XYZ file of C-alpha atoms in Angstrom:
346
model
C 0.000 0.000 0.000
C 1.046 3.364 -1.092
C 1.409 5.954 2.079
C -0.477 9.060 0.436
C -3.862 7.887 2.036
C -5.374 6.500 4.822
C -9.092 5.760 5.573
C -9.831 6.132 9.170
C -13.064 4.557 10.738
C -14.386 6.851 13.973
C -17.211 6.835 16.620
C -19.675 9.812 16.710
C -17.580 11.248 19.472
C -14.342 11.685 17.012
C -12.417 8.592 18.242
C -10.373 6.798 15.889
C -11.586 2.794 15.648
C -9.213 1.921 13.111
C -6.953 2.691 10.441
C -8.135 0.810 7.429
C -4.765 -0.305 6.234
C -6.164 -3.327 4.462
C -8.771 -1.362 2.364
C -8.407 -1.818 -1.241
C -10.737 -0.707 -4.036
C -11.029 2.871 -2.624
C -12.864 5.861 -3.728
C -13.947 9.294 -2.700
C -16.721 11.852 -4.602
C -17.676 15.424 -3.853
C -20.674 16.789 -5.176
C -21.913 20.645 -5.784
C -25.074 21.168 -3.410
C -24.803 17.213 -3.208
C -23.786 14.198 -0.582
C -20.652 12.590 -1.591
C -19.599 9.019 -1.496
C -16.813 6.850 -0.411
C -15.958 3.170 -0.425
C -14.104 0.299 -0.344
C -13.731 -3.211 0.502
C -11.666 -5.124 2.760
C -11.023 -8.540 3.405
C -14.084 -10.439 6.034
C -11.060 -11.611 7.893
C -9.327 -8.526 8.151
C -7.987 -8.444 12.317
C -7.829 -4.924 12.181
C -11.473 -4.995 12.325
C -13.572 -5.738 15.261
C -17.239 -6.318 16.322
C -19.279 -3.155 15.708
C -16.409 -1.103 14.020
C -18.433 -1.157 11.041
C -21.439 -0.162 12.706
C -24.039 1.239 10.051
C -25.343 4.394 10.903
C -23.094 5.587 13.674
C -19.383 5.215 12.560
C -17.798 7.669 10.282
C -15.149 7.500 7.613
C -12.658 10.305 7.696
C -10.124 10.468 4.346
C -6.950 12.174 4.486
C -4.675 13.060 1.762
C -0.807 13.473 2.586
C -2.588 14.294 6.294
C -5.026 16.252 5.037
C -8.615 15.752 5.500
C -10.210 15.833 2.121
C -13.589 13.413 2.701
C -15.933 12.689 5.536
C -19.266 10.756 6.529
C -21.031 8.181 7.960
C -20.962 4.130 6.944
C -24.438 3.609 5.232
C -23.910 0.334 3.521
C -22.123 -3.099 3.383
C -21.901 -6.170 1.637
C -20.860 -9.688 2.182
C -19.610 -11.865 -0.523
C -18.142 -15.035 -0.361
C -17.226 -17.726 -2.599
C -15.102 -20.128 -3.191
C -12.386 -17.305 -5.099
C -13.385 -14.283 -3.126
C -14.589 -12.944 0.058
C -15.086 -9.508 0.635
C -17.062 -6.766 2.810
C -17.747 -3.893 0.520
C -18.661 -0.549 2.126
C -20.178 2.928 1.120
C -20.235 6.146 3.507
C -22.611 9.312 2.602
C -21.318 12.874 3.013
C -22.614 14.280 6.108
C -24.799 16.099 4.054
C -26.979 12.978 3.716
C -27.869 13.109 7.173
C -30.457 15.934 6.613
C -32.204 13.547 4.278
C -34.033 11.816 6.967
C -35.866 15.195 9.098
C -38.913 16.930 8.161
C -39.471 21.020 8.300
C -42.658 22.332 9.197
C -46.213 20.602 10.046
C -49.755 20.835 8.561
C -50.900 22.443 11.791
C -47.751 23.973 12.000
C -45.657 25.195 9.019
C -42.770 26.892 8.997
C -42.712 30.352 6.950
C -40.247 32.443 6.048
C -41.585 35.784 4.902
C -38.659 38.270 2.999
C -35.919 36.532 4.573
C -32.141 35.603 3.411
C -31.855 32.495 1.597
C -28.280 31.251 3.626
C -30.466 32.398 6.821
C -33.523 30.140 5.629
C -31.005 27.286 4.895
C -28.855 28.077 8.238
C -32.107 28.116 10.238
C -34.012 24.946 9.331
C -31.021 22.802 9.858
C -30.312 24.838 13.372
C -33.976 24.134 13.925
C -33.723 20.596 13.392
C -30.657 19.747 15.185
C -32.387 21.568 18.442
C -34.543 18.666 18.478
C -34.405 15.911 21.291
C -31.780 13.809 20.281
C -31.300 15.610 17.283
C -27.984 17.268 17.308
C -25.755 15.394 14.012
C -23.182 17.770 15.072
C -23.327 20.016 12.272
C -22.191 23.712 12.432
C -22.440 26.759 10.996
C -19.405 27.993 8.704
C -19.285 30.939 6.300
C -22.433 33.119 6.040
C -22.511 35.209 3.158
C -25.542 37.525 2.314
C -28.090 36.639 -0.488
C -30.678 37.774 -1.259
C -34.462 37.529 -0.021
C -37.265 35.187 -0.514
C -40.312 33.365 0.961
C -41.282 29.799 1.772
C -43.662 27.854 3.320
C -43.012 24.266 4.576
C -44.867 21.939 5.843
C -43.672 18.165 5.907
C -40.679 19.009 3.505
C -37.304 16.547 3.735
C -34.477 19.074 4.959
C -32.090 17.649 1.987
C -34.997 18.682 -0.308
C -35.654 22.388 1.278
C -32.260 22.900 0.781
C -31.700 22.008 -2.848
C -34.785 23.720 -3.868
C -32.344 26.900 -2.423
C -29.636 26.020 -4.381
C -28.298 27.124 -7.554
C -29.081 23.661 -8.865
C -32.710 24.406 -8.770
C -33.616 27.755 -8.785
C -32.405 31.113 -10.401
C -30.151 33.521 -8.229
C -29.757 30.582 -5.853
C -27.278 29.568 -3.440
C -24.829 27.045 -3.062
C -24.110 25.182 0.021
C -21.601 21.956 1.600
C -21.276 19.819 4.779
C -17.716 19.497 4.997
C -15.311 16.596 6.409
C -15.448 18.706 9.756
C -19.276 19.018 9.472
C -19.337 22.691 8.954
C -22.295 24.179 6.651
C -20.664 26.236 4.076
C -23.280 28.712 2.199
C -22.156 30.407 -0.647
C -23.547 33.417 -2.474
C -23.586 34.185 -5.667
C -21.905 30.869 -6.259
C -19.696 28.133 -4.782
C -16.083 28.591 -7.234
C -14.116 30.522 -9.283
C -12.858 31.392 -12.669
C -9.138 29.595 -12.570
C -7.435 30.823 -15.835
C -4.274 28.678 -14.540
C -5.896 25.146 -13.913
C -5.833 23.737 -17.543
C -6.856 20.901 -18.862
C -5.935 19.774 -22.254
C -6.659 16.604 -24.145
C -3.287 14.974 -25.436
C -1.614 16.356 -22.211
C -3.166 15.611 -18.782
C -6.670 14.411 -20.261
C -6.479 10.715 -20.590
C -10.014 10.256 -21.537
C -12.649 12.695 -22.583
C -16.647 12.458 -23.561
C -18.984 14.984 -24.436
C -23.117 14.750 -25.487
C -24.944 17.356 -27.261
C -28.592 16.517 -26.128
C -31.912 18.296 -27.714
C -33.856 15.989 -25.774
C -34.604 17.806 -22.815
C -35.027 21.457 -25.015
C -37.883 23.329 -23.740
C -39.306 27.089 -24.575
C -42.160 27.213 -22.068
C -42.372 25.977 -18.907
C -45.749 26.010 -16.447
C -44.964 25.446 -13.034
C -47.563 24.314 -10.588
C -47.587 25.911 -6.939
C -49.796 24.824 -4.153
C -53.556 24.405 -4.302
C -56.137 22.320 -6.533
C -58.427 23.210 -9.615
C -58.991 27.244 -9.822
C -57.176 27.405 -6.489
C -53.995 26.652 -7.808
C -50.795 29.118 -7.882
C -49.375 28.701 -11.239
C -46.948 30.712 -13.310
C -45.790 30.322 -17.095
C -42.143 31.587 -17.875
C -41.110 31.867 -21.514
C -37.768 32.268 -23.295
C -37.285 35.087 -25.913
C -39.635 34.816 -28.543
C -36.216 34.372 -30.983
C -35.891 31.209 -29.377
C -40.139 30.221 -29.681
C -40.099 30.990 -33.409
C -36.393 29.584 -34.181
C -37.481 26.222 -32.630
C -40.809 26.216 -32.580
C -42.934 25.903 -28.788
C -41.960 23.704 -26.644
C -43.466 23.361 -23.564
C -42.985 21.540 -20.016
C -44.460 21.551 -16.383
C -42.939 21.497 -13.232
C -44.727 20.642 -10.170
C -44.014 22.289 -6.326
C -47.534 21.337 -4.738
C -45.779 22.724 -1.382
C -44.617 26.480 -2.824
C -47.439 28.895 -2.666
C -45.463 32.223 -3.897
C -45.803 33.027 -7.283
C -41.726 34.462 -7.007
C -40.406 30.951 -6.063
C -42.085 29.413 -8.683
C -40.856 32.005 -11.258
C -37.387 31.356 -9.653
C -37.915 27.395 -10.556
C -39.322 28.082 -14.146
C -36.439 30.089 -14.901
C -33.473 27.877 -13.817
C -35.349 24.973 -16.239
C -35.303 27.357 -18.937
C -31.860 28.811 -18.492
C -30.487 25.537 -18.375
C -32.880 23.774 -21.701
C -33.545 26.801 -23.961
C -30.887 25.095 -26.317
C -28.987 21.997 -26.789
C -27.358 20.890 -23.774
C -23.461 20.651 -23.978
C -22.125 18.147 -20.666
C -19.082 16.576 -20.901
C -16.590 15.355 -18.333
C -12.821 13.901 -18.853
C -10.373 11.695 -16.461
C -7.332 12.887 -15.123
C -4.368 11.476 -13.074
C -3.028 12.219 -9.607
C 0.336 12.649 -10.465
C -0.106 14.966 -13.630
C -0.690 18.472 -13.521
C -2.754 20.783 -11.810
C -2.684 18.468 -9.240
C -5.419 17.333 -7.128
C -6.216 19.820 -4.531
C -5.532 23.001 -6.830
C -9.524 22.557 -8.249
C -12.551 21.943 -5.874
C -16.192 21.415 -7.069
C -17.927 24.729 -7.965
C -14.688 26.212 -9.566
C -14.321 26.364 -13.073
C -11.104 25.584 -15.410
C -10.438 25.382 -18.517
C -11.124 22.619 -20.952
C -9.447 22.008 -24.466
C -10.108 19.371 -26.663
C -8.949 19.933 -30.480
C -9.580 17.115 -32.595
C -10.811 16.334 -35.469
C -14.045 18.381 -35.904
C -14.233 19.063 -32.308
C -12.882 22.247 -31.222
C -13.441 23.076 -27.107
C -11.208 25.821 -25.756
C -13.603 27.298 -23.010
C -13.978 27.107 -19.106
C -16.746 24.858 -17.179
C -18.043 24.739 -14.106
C -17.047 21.452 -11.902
C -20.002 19.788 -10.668
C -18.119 16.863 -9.266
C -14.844 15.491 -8.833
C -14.874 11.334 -8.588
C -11.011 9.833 -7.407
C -10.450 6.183 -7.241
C -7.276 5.292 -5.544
C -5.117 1.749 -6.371
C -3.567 -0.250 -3.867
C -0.152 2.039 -4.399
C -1.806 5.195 -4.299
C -2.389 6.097 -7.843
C -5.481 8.303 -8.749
C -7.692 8.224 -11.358
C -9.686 11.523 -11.141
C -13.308 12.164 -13.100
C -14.367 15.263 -13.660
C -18.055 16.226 -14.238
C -19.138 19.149 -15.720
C -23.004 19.119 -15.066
C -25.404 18.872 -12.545
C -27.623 16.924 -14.964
């Protein structure tokens, strides 16, 4: 085993189990406004590992790179295989992210509203909110707190993890974006998560080893109803159109989106536009693989950021800069990388 990394399995209260010097098959993601993943596999009879250390549900998985902590979250998942030519335990942690998957904002007899307020501060508070529960405290804190800018909600029954990417910039126009990091701090950021980095290049036939691309019409769409809360008559909707340039150049092309729990016409406006800003045209995603050990190295990108891309061949000609929406790393057993890229949140 190469020394670069080492997987660490902890207890809730930060206690290191075990170092997981036996792991093979080891990987780490990081999404934008998204859980990551880890896992790996070890061997069933692997001493280092003791009854309950792979508690599901409790114990975390803390990654560190060269010492530094680049990935954390909690075991979720495991598998047993054995056979006559392999045995294995394979297991997956969630970011910590996840966690806010599983609690609910707001009541029928009880919803929570928001009325003018600041997006981070709706995002901050909910998740404060939560954790103040009886025995609800996942540990999370609050990190950076930028301003943003105003809105309105209304929950009632809503999953956290789902009041917080309808926030986002994944979802809605003018959004924000948001992490749990390795140390469980809540990071909001406002306009955007990332930055234009003119020096991190990446360039097919020099530190691309692989690269893919789709054009996709599939999805286009010109006109987009979005349904708000309420039934029949009742119901809050709002239609959001692109230029007509766009209408008469392809011809209508409509869509609905449904948010049975938003009741202000604004939010919904916010959704239709994000759908339309990101269909009006052909959709352009690609993504490329990268190695550890070329340059920019690992570390000198992070999801939200955006370098640049070029890829000259043939009739392809790419020389532009894209936004990282995640960043996928598979380690060997001596340390190598092999990094993904992913330049959409689709």
């Amino acid at each position: 085993m190469g020394g670069l990394y080492e997987f660490i399995i902890k207890d809730k209260a930060g206690n290191a189990l075990s170092s997981l010097t036996g792991a093979r098959r080891r990987s780490f993601a990081t999404y934008l406004n998204k859980p990551g993943e880890a896992h790996f596999t070890i061997s069933a009879r692997d001493n280092l590992i003791t009854g309950g250390m792979l508690l599901l549900g409790y114990n975390e998985l803390y990654i560190y790179r060269a010492g530094v902590l680049v990935w954390g979250g909690e075991l979720v998942y495991s598998r047993l295989d054995l056979s006559n030519d392999m045995e294995q335990v394979e297991v997956t942690a969630k970011g910590f992210l996840d966690l806010l998957s599983k609690r609910i904002v707001g009541t029928a007899a009880s919803p929570r509203i928001f009325t003018n307020t600041d997006l981070v501060t709706i995002a901050q508070t909910i998740i404060t909110e939560s954790q103040a529960l009886t025995n609800g405290d996942f540990g999370i804190t609050m990190g950076t707190t930028p301003v943003s800018r105003n809105g309105d909600r209304t929950y009632s029954y809503k999953p956290l993890r789902e009041a917080l990417d309808e926030l986002s910039n994944n979802n809605i126009q003018d959004g924000i974006d948001f992490e749990v990091t390795a140390d469980k701090k809540f990071n909001s950021y406002y306009p955007a998560k990332g930055q234009q980095l003119p020096g991190v290049v990446f360039e097919y036939g020099v530190n691309i080893e692989s690269f893919w691309q789709t054009l996709d019409a599939t999805q286009m769409v010109n006109e987009v109803i979005v349904l708000g809360s309420g039934e029949g008559s009742s119901m809050v909707t709002r239609t959001r159109d692109t230029s007509a340039y766009l209408q008469s150049t392809y011809k209508l092309r409509q869509s609905v989106l449904s948010y049975k729990d938003v009741v202000e016409e604004d939010t919904l406006d916010d959704h239709g536009d994000k759908e339309l800003a990101q269909k009006s045209a052909q959709q352009q995603i690609i993504g490329l693989k990268t190695k550890g050990n070329l340059q920019p190295t690992l570390g000198s990108y992070a999801v939200g950021d955006s370098p640049r891309v070029i890829v000259k061949y043939g009739f392809t000609a790419i020389d532009d800069f894209f936004r990282l929406y995640g960043i996928e790393t598979a380690i060997s057993d001596e340390d190598d990388e092999d990094i993904n890229l992913l330049f959409s949140n689709i």
